[in-house]
């Protein structure tokens, strides 16, 4: 019985610690105010990675079937991640579009169109 009690105590302590950390993350998340630099960094880092996400989907069991050696994203297609990321990037881009327009409005519109077209393409697969 001692072992079961010890395991239960560790589980309870683990659950309490998890709840505490979740609470701390909520507070920190609500307090965080992203900067313009954060927004541009997200766009610069995430937009080029779309090809990696598409390659991951291409090599997945959703496309290659049993021939796939890839073992991640078995339950949910990588396309769901791509759609979510593109939606987030559209929100980020919208927040910095006024700043982009002061430098090159045509390029800003081109990027917005590219994100929309990619999202539409992925949604149609």
PDB file of C-alpha atoms in Angstrom:
ATOM      1  CA  UNK A   1       0.000   0.000   0.000  1.00  0.00           C
ATOM      2  CA  UNK A   2       2.943   2.316   0.670  1.00  0.00           C
ATOM      3  CA  UNK A   3       4.012   2.224  -2.952  1.00  0.00           C
ATOM      4  CA  UNK A   4       0.508   3.061  -4.186  1.00  0.00           C
ATOM      5  CA  UNK A   5       0.224   5.910  -1.672  1.00  0.00           C
ATOM      6  CA  UNK A   6       3.629   7.220  -2.707  1.00  0.00           C
ATOM      7  CA  UNK A   7       2.630   7.092  -6.366  1.00  0.00           C
ATOM      8  CA  UNK A   8      -0.652   8.864  -5.626  1.00  0.00           C
ATOM      9  CA  UNK A   9       1.184  11.554  -3.649  1.00  0.00           C
ATOM     10  CA  UNK A  10       3.640  12.107  -6.511  1.00  0.00           C
ATOM     11  CA  UNK A  11       0.740  12.278  -8.954  1.00  0.00           C
ATOM     12  CA  UNK A  12      -1.081  14.813  -6.774  1.00  0.00           C
ATOM     13  CA  UNK A  13       2.074  16.901  -6.414  1.00  0.00           C
ATOM     14  CA  UNK A  14       2.670  16.699 -10.153  1.00  0.00           C
ATOM     15  CA  UNK A  15      -0.892  17.807 -10.881  1.00  0.00           C
ATOM     16  CA  UNK A  16      -0.589  20.694  -8.426  1.00  0.00           C
ATOM     17  CA  UNK A  17       2.699  21.806  -9.994  1.00  0.00           C
ATOM     18  CA  UNK A  18       1.181  21.593 -13.475  1.00  0.00           C
ATOM     19  CA  UNK A  19      -1.811  23.684 -12.371  1.00  0.00           C
ATOM     20  CA  UNK A  20       0.550  26.266 -10.847  1.00  0.00           C
ATOM     21  CA  UNK A  21       2.646  26.495 -14.032  1.00  0.00           C
ATOM     22  CA  UNK A  22      -0.471  26.797 -16.214  1.00  0.00           C
ATOM     23  CA  UNK A  23      -1.687  29.629 -14.003  1.00  0.00           C
ATOM     24  CA  UNK A  24       1.690  31.386 -14.243  1.00  0.00           C
ATOM     25  CA  UNK A  25       1.671  31.022 -18.036  1.00  0.00           C
ATOM     26  CA  UNK A  26      -1.842  32.473 -18.245  1.00  0.00           C
ATOM     27  CA  UNK A  27      -0.797  35.514 -16.228  1.00  0.00           C
ATOM     28  CA  UNK A  28       2.359  35.992 -18.307  1.00  0.00           C
ATOM     29  CA  UNK A  29       0.420  35.536 -21.557  1.00  0.00           C
ATOM     30  CA  UNK A  30      -2.176  38.111 -20.612  1.00  0.00           C
ATOM     31  CA  UNK A  31       0.516  40.584 -19.582  1.00  0.00           C
ATOM     32  CA  UNK A  32       2.645  40.144 -22.722  1.00  0.00           C
ATOM     33  CA  UNK A  33       2.400  42.924 -25.276  1.00  0.00           C
ATOM     34  CA  UNK A  34       3.982  41.946 -28.593  1.00  0.00           C
ATOM     35  CA  UNK A  35       6.149  44.549 -30.240  1.00  0.00           C
ATOM     36  CA  UNK A  36       6.393  45.433 -33.896  1.00  0.00           C
ATOM     37  CA  UNK A  37       9.721  43.594 -33.895  1.00  0.00           C
ATOM     38  CA  UNK A  38       7.985  40.463 -32.576  1.00  0.00           C
ATOM     39  CA  UNK A  39       5.456  40.667 -35.411  1.00  0.00           C
ATOM     40  CA  UNK A  40       8.058  41.079 -38.139  1.00  0.00           C
ATOM     41  CA  UNK A  41      10.179  38.305 -36.622  1.00  0.00           C
ATOM     42  CA  UNK A  42       7.193  35.942 -36.725  1.00  0.00           C
ATOM     43  CA  UNK A  43       6.622  36.722 -40.398  1.00  0.00           C
ATOM     44  CA  UNK A  44      10.292  36.440 -41.351  1.00  0.00           C
ATOM     45  CA  UNK A  45      10.735  33.140 -39.517  1.00  0.00           C
ATOM     46  CA  UNK A  46       7.435  31.424 -40.273  1.00  0.00           C
ATOM     47  CA  UNK A  47       6.715  32.286 -43.904  1.00  0.00           C
ATOM     48  CA  UNK A  48       9.809  30.491 -45.271  1.00  0.00           C
ATOM     49  CA  UNK A  49       9.080  27.385 -43.175  1.00  0.00           C
ATOM     50  CA  UNK A  50       5.868  26.701 -45.093  1.00  0.00           C
ATOM     51  CA  UNK A  51       7.873  24.609 -47.577  1.00  0.00           C
ATOM     52  CA  UNK A  52       9.082  22.421 -44.691  1.00  0.00           C
ATOM     53  CA  UNK A  53       5.527  21.961 -43.446  1.00  0.00           C
ATOM     54  CA  UNK A  54       4.341  21.023 -46.941  1.00  0.00           C
ATOM     55  CA  UNK A  55       7.229  18.547 -47.295  1.00  0.00           C
ATOM     56  CA  UNK A  56       6.273  17.015 -43.950  1.00  0.00           C
ATOM     57  CA  UNK A  57       2.701  16.618 -45.189  1.00  0.00           C
ATOM     58  CA  UNK A  58       3.890  15.184 -48.541  1.00  0.00           C
ATOM     59  CA  UNK A  59       5.967  12.554 -46.731  1.00  0.00           C
ATOM     60  CA  UNK A  60       3.235  11.720 -44.211  1.00  0.00           C
ATOM     61  CA  UNK A  61       0.979   8.685 -44.104  1.00  0.00           C
ATOM     62  CA  UNK A  62      -1.855  10.894 -45.350  1.00  0.00           C
ATOM     63  CA  UNK A  63      -0.158  11.092 -48.743  1.00  0.00           C
ATOM     64  CA  UNK A  64       2.353   8.250 -48.952  1.00  0.00           C
ATOM     65  CA  UNK A  65       0.257   5.701 -47.088  1.00  0.00           C
ATOM     66  CA  UNK A  66       2.037   2.683 -45.644  1.00  0.00           C
ATOM     67  CA  UNK A  67       5.152   3.466 -47.667  1.00  0.00           C
ATOM     68  CA  UNK A  68       5.753   6.476 -45.422  1.00  0.00           C
ATOM     69  CA  UNK A  69       8.606   6.151 -42.960  1.00  0.00           C
ATOM     70  CA  UNK A  70       7.421   9.263 -41.163  1.00  0.00           C
ATOM     71  CA  UNK A  71       5.763   8.566 -37.830  1.00  0.00           C
ATOM     72  CA  UNK A  72       4.705  12.033 -36.707  1.00  0.00           C
ATOM     73  CA  UNK A  73       1.350  13.595 -37.519  1.00  0.00           C
ATOM     74  CA  UNK A  74      -0.394  10.271 -37.818  1.00  0.00           C
ATOM     75  CA  UNK A  75      -3.718  11.391 -36.340  1.00  0.00           C
ATOM     76  CA  UNK A  76      -3.952  14.902 -37.777  1.00  0.00           C
ATOM     77  CA  UNK A  77      -2.671  16.017 -41.120  1.00  0.00           C
ATOM     78  CA  UNK A  78       0.122  18.562 -41.213  1.00  0.00           C
ATOM     79  CA  UNK A  79      -2.254  20.584 -43.389  1.00  0.00           C
ATOM     80  CA  UNK A  80      -4.269  21.468 -40.284  1.00  0.00           C
ATOM     81  CA  UNK A  81      -1.122  22.987 -38.765  1.00  0.00           C
ATOM     82  CA  UNK A  82      -0.381  24.882 -41.961  1.00  0.00           C
ATOM     83  CA  UNK A  83      -3.900  26.347 -42.033  1.00  0.00           C
ATOM     84  CA  UNK A  84      -3.642  27.451 -38.396  1.00  0.00           C
ATOM     85  CA  UNK A  85      -0.202  28.974 -38.895  1.00  0.00           C
ATOM     86  CA  UNK A  86      -1.293  30.828 -42.026  1.00  0.00           C
ATOM     87  CA  UNK A  87      -4.338  32.205 -40.192  1.00  0.00           C
ATOM     88  CA  UNK A  88      -2.070  33.463 -37.428  1.00  0.00           C
ATOM     89  CA  UNK A  89       0.357  34.981 -39.912  1.00  0.00           C
ATOM     90  CA  UNK A  90      -2.508  36.819 -41.596  1.00  0.00           C
ATOM     91  CA  UNK A  91      -3.451  38.361 -38.246  1.00  0.00           C
ATOM     92  CA  UNK A  92       0.172  39.342 -37.613  1.00  0.00           C
ATOM     93  CA  UNK A  93       0.548  40.792 -41.102  1.00  0.00           C
ATOM     94  CA  UNK A  94      -2.625  42.831 -40.720  1.00  0.00           C
ATOM     95  CA  UNK A  95      -1.245  44.349 -37.522  1.00  0.00           C
ATOM     96  CA  UNK A  96       1.939  45.558 -39.239  1.00  0.00           C
ATOM     97  CA  UNK A  97       0.473  46.436 -42.652  1.00  0.00           C
ATOM     98  CA  UNK A  98       0.319  50.166 -41.849  1.00  0.00           C
ATOM     99  CA  UNK A  99       4.060  50.121 -41.148  1.00  0.00           C
ATOM    100  CA  UNK A 100       4.793  48.075 -44.274  1.00  0.00           C
ATOM    101  CA  UNK A 101       2.752  50.514 -46.359  1.00  0.00           C
ATOM    102  CA  UNK A 102       5.030  53.375 -45.317  1.00  0.00           C
ATOM    103  CA  UNK A 103       7.918  51.541 -46.985  1.00  0.00           C
ATOM    104  CA  UNK A 104       6.394  49.552 -49.866  1.00  0.00           C
ATOM    105  CA  UNK A 105       2.622  49.124 -50.062  1.00  0.00           C
ATOM    106  CA  UNK A 106       2.875  46.993 -53.204  1.00  0.00           C
ATOM    107  CA  UNK A 107       5.113  44.475 -51.465  1.00  0.00           C
ATOM    108  CA  UNK A 108       2.785  44.425 -48.464  1.00  0.00           C
ATOM    109  CA  UNK A 109      -0.167  43.687 -50.735  1.00  0.00           C
ATOM    110  CA  UNK A 110       1.862  41.024 -52.517  1.00  0.00           C
ATOM    111  CA  UNK A 111       2.649  39.274 -49.223  1.00  0.00           C
ATOM    112  CA  UNK A 112      -0.988  39.458 -48.102  1.00  0.00           C
ATOM    113  CA  UNK A 113      -2.077  37.976 -51.432  1.00  0.00           C
ATOM    114  CA  UNK A 114       0.551  35.260 -51.240  1.00  0.00           C
ATOM    115  CA  UNK A 115      -0.591  34.219 -47.752  1.00  0.00           C
ATOM    116  CA  UNK A 116      -4.241  34.212 -48.858  1.00  0.00           C
ATOM    117  CA  UNK A 117      -3.483  32.166 -51.979  1.00  0.00           C
ATOM    118  CA  UNK A 118      -1.387  29.658 -50.039  1.00  0.00           C
ATOM    119  CA  UNK A 119      -4.112  29.286 -47.431  1.00  0.00           C
ATOM    120  CA  UNK A 120      -6.714  28.779 -50.176  1.00  0.00           C
ATOM    121  CA  UNK A 121      -4.475  26.234 -51.918  1.00  0.00           C
ATOM    122  CA  UNK A 122      -3.870  24.261 -48.718  1.00  0.00           C
ATOM    123  CA  UNK A 123      -7.582  24.401 -47.895  1.00  0.00           C
ATOM    124  CA  UNK A 124      -8.361  22.837 -51.252  1.00  0.00           C
ATOM    125  CA  UNK A 125      -6.061  19.852 -50.839  1.00  0.00           C
TER     126      UNK A 125
END
